[in-house]
Coordinates of C-alpha atoms in Angstrom, one line a residue:
M1 CA 42.6 -1.3 5.4
A2 CA 39.6 -1.5 7.8
K3 CA 39.2 -4.6 9.8
K4 CA 36.5 -7.0 8.5
R5 CA 33.6 -8.1 10.6
A6 CA 32.1 -11.6 10.0
M7 CA 28.4 -12.0 10.7
V8 CA 27.1 -15.2 12.3
A9 CA 25.3 -17.6 10.0
A10 CA 21.6 -17.2 10.5
Q11 CA 21.1 -20.8 11.7
N12 CA 23.8 -20.3 14.3
I13 CA 22.5 -17.1 16.0
D14 CA 21.9 -17.5 19.7
L15 CA 18.7 -15.5 20.2
S16 CA 19.1 -15.5 24.0
A17 CA 22.3 -13.5 23.5
V18 CA 20.8 -10.9 21.2
K19 CA 20.8 -7.4 22.8
Y20 CA 18.6 -4.6 21.4
E21 CA 20.7 -1.6 20.4
Q22 CA 18.9 1.7 20.1
E23 CA 19.8 3.4 16.8
E24 CA 20.1 7.1 16.4
I25 CA 19.9 8.2 12.8
K26 CA 22.2 11.2 12.3
A27 CA 20.9 13.6 9.7
P28 CA 20.3 17.4 9.6
H29 CA 16.8 18.6 10.4
L30 CA 16.3 21.3 7.8
T31 CA 13.4 23.3 6.4
G32 CA 12.8 26.3 4.1
L33 CA 15.8 28.2 2.8
A34 CA 18.3 26.1 4.8
F35 CA 16.9 23.0 3.2
K36 CA 17.2 24.4 -0.3
L37 CA 20.8 25.5 0.4
F38 CA 21.7 22.0 1.7
V39 CA 20.2 20.4 -1.5
W40 CA 22.2 22.7 -3.7
I41 CA 25.4 21.9 -1.8
V42 CA 24.8 18.1 -1.8
E43 CA 24.2 18.2 -5.6
A44 CA 27.4 20.2 -6.2
P45 CA 30.5 18.4 -7.5
I46 CA 33.1 17.1 -5.0
I47 CA 31.7 18.7 -1.8
G48 CA 28.3 16.9 -2.3
S49 CA 30.0 13.5 -2.4
L50 CA 32.0 14.4 0.7
I51 CA 28.9 15.3 2.7
I52 CA 27.1 12.1 1.6
S53 CA 30.1 10.1 2.5
L54 CA 30.2 11.7 6.0
L55 CA 26.5 11.0 6.6
K56 CA 27.0 7.3 5.6
K57 CA 29.9 7.0 8.0
Q58 CA 28.0 8.7 10.9
N59 CA 25.1 6.2 10.4
K60 CA 27.5 3.2 10.2
M61 CA 26.6 2.4 6.6
T62 CA 30.1 2.5 5.2
P63 CA 31.6 -0.1 7.6
L64 CA 28.5 -2.3 7.3
L65 CA 28.5 -2.3 3.5
R66 CA 32.2 -2.4 2.9
N67 CA 33.7 -4.3 5.8
T68 CA 31.2 -7.0 6.7
V69 CA 31.5 -10.6 5.6
I70 CA 28.1 -12.3 5.2
P71 CA 28.3 -16.1 5.3
E72 CA 25.1 -16.8 3.3
A73 CA 25.1 -16.7 -0.5
P74 CA 23.4 -13.6 -2.0
M75 CA 19.7 -14.0 -2.7
F76 CA 18.5 -12.0 -5.6
K77 CA 14.8 -12.5 -5.1
P78 CA 12.8 -13.5 -2.0
E79 CA 12.1 -17.2 -1.6
Y80 CA 9.0 -18.9 -0.1
P81 CA 9.9 -21.4 2.5
P82 CA 7.9 -24.7 2.5
Q83 CA 4.6 -24.1 4.4
E84 CA 2.2 -26.5 6.0
P85 CA -1.4 -26.2 4.8
E86 CA -3.1 -23.4 6.6
P87 CA -6.4 -24.2 8.4
G88 CA -9.6 -22.2 7.8
V89 CA -8.7 -20.9 4.4
V90 CA -9.9 -21.3 0.8
S91 CA -7.5 -21.5 -2.1
L92 CA -7.9 -19.2 -5.1
D93 CA -7.0 -20.1 -8.7
E94 CA -4.5 -17.4 -9.8
D95 CA -4.8 -18.6 -13.4
G96 CA -8.6 -18.2 -13.4
K97 CA -10.7 -15.2 -14.1
P98 CA -10.5 -12.3 -11.6
E99 CA -14.3 -12.3 -11.3
D100 CA -14.4 -16.0 -10.5
R101 CA -11.8 -15.5 -7.7
V102 CA -13.9 -12.6 -6.3
E103 CA -17.0 -14.9 -6.3
V104 CA -15.0 -17.4 -4.2
A105 CA -13.9 -14.8 -1.8
L106 CA -17.4 -13.4 -1.5
K107 CA -18.6 -16.8 -0.4
C108 CA -16.0 -16.7 2.4
L109 CA -17.6 -13.7 4.0
P110 CA -20.2 -13.8 6.8
Q111 CA -23.8 -13.5 5.6
Y112 CA -24.8 -10.0 4.5
D113 CA -27.6 -8.3 6.5
P114 CA -29.1 -5.4 4.6
A115 CA -30.9 -4.3 7.7
S116 CA -27.6 -3.2 9.3
C117 CA -27.4 -0.4 6.7
W118 CA -30.8 0.1 5.1
N119 CA -33.0 0.6 8.2
G120 CA -34.9 3.6 7.0
D121 CA -33.1 6.1 9.2
S122 CA -32.8 9.3 7.1
T123 CA -30.7 11.1 9.7
P124 CA -27.5 12.2 7.8
S125 CA -24.4 10.7 9.4
F126 CA -21.0 9.6 8.1
R127 CA -20.4 5.9 7.7
Y128 CA -18.2 3.7 5.5
W129 CA -20.3 2.1 2.8
K130 CA -18.8 -1.3 2.1
I131 CA -18.7 -3.0 -1.3
R132 CA -21.6 -5.2 -0.4
D133 CA -23.6 -2.2 0.6
Y134 CA -23.2 -0.7 -2.8
A135 CA -23.9 -4.0 -4.5
Y136 CA -27.1 -4.4 -2.6
A137 CA -28.2 -0.8 -3.4
Y138 CA -27.5 -1.3 -7.1
R139 CA -29.3 -4.7 -7.3
S140 CA -32.3 -3.3 -5.2
K141 CA -32.5 -0.2 -7.4
I142 CA -31.9 2.1 -4.4
A143 CA -29.1 3.7 -6.4
T144 CA -27.2 3.4 -9.6
P145 CA -23.5 3.8 -10.4
S146 CA -24.3 7.0 -12.4
V147 CA -26.1 8.6 -9.4
V148 CA -23.2 7.7 -7.1
A149 CA -20.7 9.0 -9.7
E150 CA -22.3 12.5 -9.7
H151 CA -22.0 12.6 -5.9
I152 CA -18.3 11.6 -6.0
I153 CA -17.5 14.1 -8.8
S154 CA -19.2 16.9 -6.8
V155 CA -17.3 16.1 -3.6
I156 CA -13.9 15.7 -5.4
K157 CA -14.3 19.2 -6.8
E158 CA -15.3 20.5 -3.4
F159 CA -12.2 19.0 -1.8
S160 CA -10.0 20.7 -4.5
N161 CA -11.6 24.1 -3.8
K162 CA -11.2 23.9 0.0
K163 CA -9.0 26.4 1.8
P164 CA -6.4 25.1 2.1
P165 CA -6.9 22.8 -0.9
Q166 CA -7.0 19.0 -0.4
P167 CA -5.8 17.6 -3.7
L168 CA -6.8 13.9 -3.5
L169 CA -6.2 13.2 -7.2
I170 CA -3.5 14.2 -9.6
S171 CA -5.4 13.1 -12.7
F172 CA -9.2 13.4 -12.7
N173 CA -11.6 13.4 -15.7
P174 CA -15.2 13.7 -14.7
E175 CA -16.4 12.6 -18.2
E176 CA -14.3 9.5 -18.0
V177 CA -15.9 8.6 -14.7
R178 CA -19.4 9.3 -16.0
S179 CA -18.7 7.1 -19.0
Q180 CA -17.6 4.2 -16.9
A181 CA -20.6 4.7 -14.5
A182 CA -23.0 4.8 -17.4
A183 CA -21.7 1.5 -18.8
S184 CA -22.0 -0.1 -15.3
T185 CA -25.5 1.3 -14.9
K186 CA -26.5 -0.2 -18.2
R187 CA -25.2 -3.7 -17.2
F188 CA -27.3 -3.5 -14.0
E189 CA -30.4 -2.5 -16.0
E190 CA -29.9 -5.5 -18.3
G191 CA -29.3 -7.8 -15.3
N192 CA -25.7 -8.6 -16.3
P193 CA -23.3 -7.1 -13.7
L194 CA -19.8 -8.5 -14.1
S195 CA -19.2 -9.2 -10.4
I196 CA -19.8 -8.0 -6.9
L197 CA -17.2 -5.3 -7.8
D198 CA -19.3 -3.9 -10.7
G199 CA -20.0 -0.2 -10.1
I200 CA -17.5 0.0 -7.2
F201 CA -15.4 3.2 -7.3
V202 CA -11.6 2.7 -6.9
A203 CA -8.7 5.1 -7.0
I204 CA -5.3 4.2 -8.4
K205 CA -2.0 5.5 -7.1
D206 CA -0.2 7.8 -9.5
D207 CA 2.7 5.3 -10.0
I208 CA 0.3 2.5 -11.4
D209 CA -0.8 2.7 -15.0
C210 CA -4.5 3.2 -15.5
F211 CA -5.3 4.1 -19.2
P212 CA -6.1 6.7 -20.4
H213 CA -4.6 8.6 -17.4
P214 CA -0.9 9.5 -17.4
S215 CA 1.4 8.1 -14.7
K216 CA 3.3 11.0 -13.2
G217 CA 4.5 9.3 -10.0
G218 CA 3.8 12.6 -8.3
T219 CA 6.4 14.4 -10.5
T220 CA 5.9 17.2 -13.1
W221 CA 7.9 15.4 -15.8
M222 CA 7.4 11.6 -15.8
H223 CA 4.4 11.6 -18.1
E224 CA 6.5 13.5 -20.7
V225 CA 9.0 10.7 -21.1
R226 CA 6.9 7.7 -20.3
T227 CA 3.7 7.1 -22.1
V228 CA 0.8 5.0 -20.7
K229 CA -0.5 2.7 -23.4
K230 CA -2.5 0.2 -21.4
D231 CA -3.6 -0.7 -17.9
A232 CA -1.2 -2.2 -15.3
V233 CA -1.9 -5.9 -14.8
S234 CA -3.7 -5.3 -11.5
V235 CA -5.8 -2.5 -12.9
S236 CA -6.9 -4.6 -15.9
R237 CA -8.0 -7.4 -13.5
L238 CA -10.2 -4.9 -11.6
R239 CA -11.5 -3.5 -14.9
S240 CA -12.7 -7.0 -16.0
C241 CA -14.7 -7.1 -12.8
G242 CA -16.6 -3.9 -13.6
V243 CA -14.7 -1.5 -11.3
I244 CA -15.0 2.3 -12.0
F245 CA -11.8 4.2 -11.7
V246 CA -12.1 7.7 -10.4
G247 CA -8.6 8.7 -11.4
K248 CA -4.9 8.8 -10.3
A249 CA -4.4 9.5 -6.6
N250 CA -1.9 11.9 -5.1
M251 CA 1.3 10.5 -3.6
H252 CA 4.7 11.4 -2.2
E253 CA 6.9 12.2 -5.2
L254 CA 8.3 9.0 -6.7
G255 CA 7.3 7.2 -3.5
M256 CA 10.4 8.4 -1.7
G257 CA 8.9 9.5 1.6
T258 CA 6.5 8.5 4.3
T259 CA 4.7 11.7 4.9
G260 CA 2.7 12.1 1.7
N261 CA 4.0 15.6 1.2
N262 CA 3.9 16.7 -2.5
S263 CA 5.1 20.2 -3.4
N264 CA 4.1 19.7 -7.1
Y265 CA 0.4 19.1 -6.7
G266 CA -0.2 20.0 -3.1
T267 CA -0.4 17.6 -0.2
A268 CA -3.3 15.4 0.5
R269 CA -4.6 15.9 4.1
N270 CA -5.8 13.4 6.6
P271 CA -9.6 13.4 6.5
H272 CA -9.9 12.8 10.2
A273 CA -7.6 15.7 11.0
P274 CA -6.9 18.1 8.1
E275 CA -4.0 19.7 9.9
R276 CA -2.2 16.4 9.9
Y277 CA -0.4 14.3 7.3
T278 CA -2.0 11.2 5.7
G279 CA 1.3 9.3 5.8
G280 CA 2.9 8.1 2.6
S281 CA 3.7 7.4 0.1
S282 CA 0.2 6.2 -0.9
S283 CA -1.3 9.4 0.6
G284 CA -4.1 10.0 -1.9
P285 CA -5.3 6.4 -2.0
A286 CA -5.6 6.3 1.8
A287 CA -7.2 9.7 2.1
L288 CA -9.8 8.9 -0.6
V289 CA -10.8 5.7 1.2
A290 CA -10.8 7.4 4.6
S291 CA -13.0 10.2 3.3
G292 CA -15.5 7.7 2.2
L293 CA -15.3 8.7 -1.5
C294 CA -14.0 5.4 -2.7
S295 CA -14.7 1.9 -1.4
A296 CA -11.1 0.9 -2.2
A297 CA -7.8 2.0 -3.8
L298 CA -4.6 0.5 -5.1
G299 CA -1.3 1.6 -3.7
T300 CA 2.3 0.4 -3.9
D301 CA 4.5 -0.5 -0.9
G302 CA 8.2 -1.2 -0.7
G303 CA 8.9 0.1 2.8
G304 CA 5.5 1.0 4.4
S305 CA 3.9 3.0 1.6
I306 CA 0.5 1.2 2.0
R307 CA 0.8 0.4 5.7
I308 CA 1.8 3.8 7.0
P309 CA -1.0 5.9 5.4
S310 CA -3.6 3.2 6.0
S311 CA -2.7 3.3 9.7
L312 CA -2.6 7.1 10.0
C313 CA -5.9 7.4 8.1
G314 CA -7.7 4.7 10.1
V315 CA -8.3 2.3 7.2
V316 CA -7.1 -1.2 6.2
G317 CA -4.1 -1.6 4.0
L318 CA -2.6 -4.9 2.8
K319 CA 1.1 -5.1 1.9
T320 CA 0.9 -8.4 0.0
T321 CA 3.7 -10.9 0.1
Y322 CA 6.2 -10.2 -2.7
G323 CA 5.1 -11.9 -5.9
R324 CA 1.5 -12.4 -4.8
T325 CA 0.4 -9.6 -7.1
D326 CA 1.9 -8.8 -10.6
I327 CA 3.6 -5.4 -10.4
G328 CA 3.8 -5.1 -14.2
G329 CA 2.7 -1.6 -15.3
S330 CA 4.0 0.3 -12.3
L331 CA 6.9 2.8 -12.4
C332 CA 9.1 0.5 -10.4
D333 CA 8.2 -2.9 -11.8
A334 CA 11.6 -4.6 -11.8
G335 CA 12.4 -4.6 -8.1
T336 CA 12.4 -7.2 -5.3
V337 CA 10.6 -5.2 -2.5
E338 CA 7.8 -3.2 -4.0
I339 CA 4.3 -4.6 -4.4
I340 CA 0.8 -3.5 -5.5
G341 CA -1.8 -3.9 -2.8
P342 CA -5.3 -2.8 -1.8
I343 CA -6.5 -0.2 0.7
A344 CA -10.1 -0.3 1.9
S345 CA -12.2 0.7 4.9
T346 CA -12.8 -2.9 6.0
V347 CA -11.0 -6.2 6.0
E348 CA -13.8 -7.8 3.9
D349 CA -13.4 -5.2 1.2
V350 CA -9.6 -5.7 1.2
M351 CA -10.3 -9.4 0.7
L352 CA -12.5 -8.8 -2.3
V353 CA -10.1 -6.5 -4.1
Y354 CA -7.1 -8.6 -3.3
S355 CA -8.8 -11.7 -4.7
A356 CA -9.4 -9.8 -8.0
I357 CA -5.8 -8.5 -8.4
L358 CA -3.8 -11.4 -7.1
G359 CA -1.8 -13.6 -9.5
T360 CA 2.0 -14.1 -9.6
S361 CA 3.7 -13.2 -12.8
L362 CA 5.2 -16.1 -14.8
A363 CA 8.8 -15.0 -14.1
D364 CA 8.1 -14.7 -10.3
R365 CA 6.2 -18.0 -10.2
I366 CA 9.2 -19.9 -11.7
S367 CA 11.8 -18.3 -9.3
L368 CA 9.7 -18.0 -6.1
N369 CA 7.6 -21.2 -6.3
P370 CA 4.9 -19.8 -3.9
S371 CA 2.2 -21.9 -2.4
P372 CA -1.3 -21.4 -3.8
P373 CA -2.9 -18.1 -2.7
S374 CA -5.8 -18.3 -0.3
V375 CA -8.2 -16.1 1.7
P376 CA -9.6 -16.8 5.2
N377 CA -13.0 -18.5 5.3
L378 CA -14.7 -16.0 7.6
S379 CA -18.1 -17.6 7.1
L380 CA -16.9 -20.4 9.5
Y381 CA -16.5 -18.0 12.4
D382 CA -18.4 -15.3 14.2
S383 CA -16.9 -11.9 14.2
L384 CA -15.3 -12.2 17.6
N385 CA -13.6 -15.6 17.1
S386 CA -12.2 -15.3 13.6
L387 CA -8.7 -14.3 14.9
G388 CA -8.5 -16.8 17.7
S389 CA -6.0 -19.1 16.0
L390 CA -3.4 -16.3 15.4
R391 CA -0.1 -16.0 17.3
L392 CA 1.3 -12.5 17.4
G393 CA 5.0 -11.9 18.0
K394 CA 6.1 -8.9 20.0
Y395 CA 9.7 -7.7 20.3
T396 CA 9.1 -5.6 23.5
A397 CA 12.4 -3.7 23.4
W398 CA 11.8 -2.6 19.8
F399 CA 8.1 -2.1 20.4
N400 CA 8.7 0.5 23.1
D401 CA 11.5 2.3 21.3
V402 CA 9.3 5.3 20.2
Y403 CA 9.4 9.1 20.3
S404 CA 6.5 9.3 22.7
T405 CA 4.9 6.7 25.0
D406 CA 1.6 7.9 23.7
I407 CA 2.4 5.8 20.6
S408 CA 3.4 2.6 22.4
D409 CA 0.5 2.9 24.8
K410 CA -2.0 3.1 21.8
C411 CA -0.3 0.1 20.2
E412 CA -0.4 -1.8 23.5
D413 CA -4.2 -1.1 23.6
A414 CA -4.6 -2.6 20.2
L415 CA -2.6 -5.7 21.2
N416 CA -4.7 -6.1 24.4
L417 CA -7.9 -5.8 22.3
L418 CA -6.6 -8.6 19.9
S419 CA -5.6 -10.7 22.9
K420 CA -8.5 -10.3 25.4
T421 CA -11.4 -9.8 23.0
H422 CA -10.4 -11.8 20.0
G423 CA -8.3 -14.6 21.6
C424 CA -5.0 -14.0 19.8
E425 CA -1.9 -15.4 21.6
M426 CA 0.9 -13.0 22.3
V427 CA 4.4 -14.4 22.0
E428 CA 7.6 -12.6 23.0
I429 CA 10.2 -12.7 20.2
V430 CA 13.6 -11.4 19.3
I431 CA 14.6 -10.0 15.9
P432 CA 18.4 -10.0 15.5
E433 CA 20.4 -7.9 13.0
L434 CA 17.8 -5.0 12.9
H435 CA 20.4 -2.5 11.8
E436 CA 21.8 -4.7 9.1
M437 CA 18.2 -5.3 7.8
R438 CA 17.4 -1.6 7.8
T439 CA 20.6 -0.9 5.8
A440 CA 20.0 -3.7 3.4
H441 CA 16.4 -2.5 2.7
L442 CA 17.7 1.1 2.2
V443 CA 20.2 -0.1 -0.4
S444 CA 17.8 -2.5 -2.1
I445 CA 14.8 -0.1 -2.5
G446 CA 17.1 2.9 -3.4
S447 CA 19.1 1.1 -6.0
E448 CA 16.0 -0.6 -7.5
C449 CA 14.1 2.7 -7.8
L450 CA 17.2 4.3 -9.4
S451 CA 17.4 1.4 -11.9
S452 CA 13.8 1.6 -12.8
L453 CA 13.8 5.4 -13.3
N454 CA 17.2 5.7 -15.0
P455 CA 15.9 5.2 -18.6
Y456 CA 13.5 8.1 -18.1
C457 CA 16.0 10.3 -16.2
E458 CA 18.6 10.1 -19.0
D459 CA 16.4 12.3 -21.1
G460 CA 17.6 15.2 -18.9
Y461 CA 14.5 15.9 -16.8
V462 CA 16.3 14.9 -13.6
S463 CA 19.6 13.4 -12.6
F464 CA 20.5 11.1 -9.8

């Protein structure tokens, strides 16, 4: 019998004694025919189990999972530690109407200056149009949601016909978009917009329900065994604010990857460099926002699936704290790591969309007992000083453990900008048990995904 290893209780860890250990993940690097052959062997009886067992041992997963004694009692859901009131924020009523929360968040933004966008310069150039830009254009009768819809429909078709194709959406119905835009245009004509989000175009990742579109999760079979009968909770909250949904955005199949590659529908490409990946798994949402077609999008994130593509595509993604948004109506809605969050081109647009979709489910509220949700009151600061109270932790040994120093150098530039220009304080930190956390996350997200998908997989479309 293997010798047991007892971990140190969290409160007894001596951070000064923690040594960073560089981890090397052992796995075959395969493509093409060799990859297909490997998949066939791994899925074969007996020999497949032996190969997987070997890979687990090589990556220290077997001894860690079987021969480790953890002193703490198991935690089945994340818990919110008691928190001191945060300065410079405004609380939001998660039991109130989404449009009311959006209005509160809107008042927390710096004053809007139309001259910054509408200066009469007719020279064509690319720029990101913010939610408040569209809102001003609609209310000033410079444009209507229907006019914008026609532009978006035209460009989406153009993207699909490019060589190579750039499939941003898996499900797209131009007439459905036109219908939503016409309803929004009518509300503006009657002087009754629902909120600042009325007429704003938003894409929904293909693993979040948005009626009447199917939710395929990037597969070719999911919609045949799982019927979408209504919006996901987060989508319904946006719909009540007047948002126009352009369709279901492309994604890495079932969210199980960080590149965004999808062999079923084609791979969304990075708008800034079409020869490069968007990152994943929320590839389509990030690409749609980065291309300027949508002001915002909803993605899901259990291990970087909002943060990675947002970073690679140069936009803003928010992986909300677990439980802050209701994940009901997504493909994996019974886990403990995955969340639904917004992607947008600016922080202020992320704030507005987040304020609309936030709201803990009743079950999570009872078990997690979170503090009231809030947003920063940016109207109290000028743009350069709004981050001055933040302390940023940096684990230098881990920070510099990258494939190329080009990566760490760029990240260092970002930290210097935050520190020298915006006044953030940099603090050296240590994160113990990184390998244990990585393994725990792999087991958690993998088993929760399997549990959520098993009812559909039992129909014979796929086996795990």
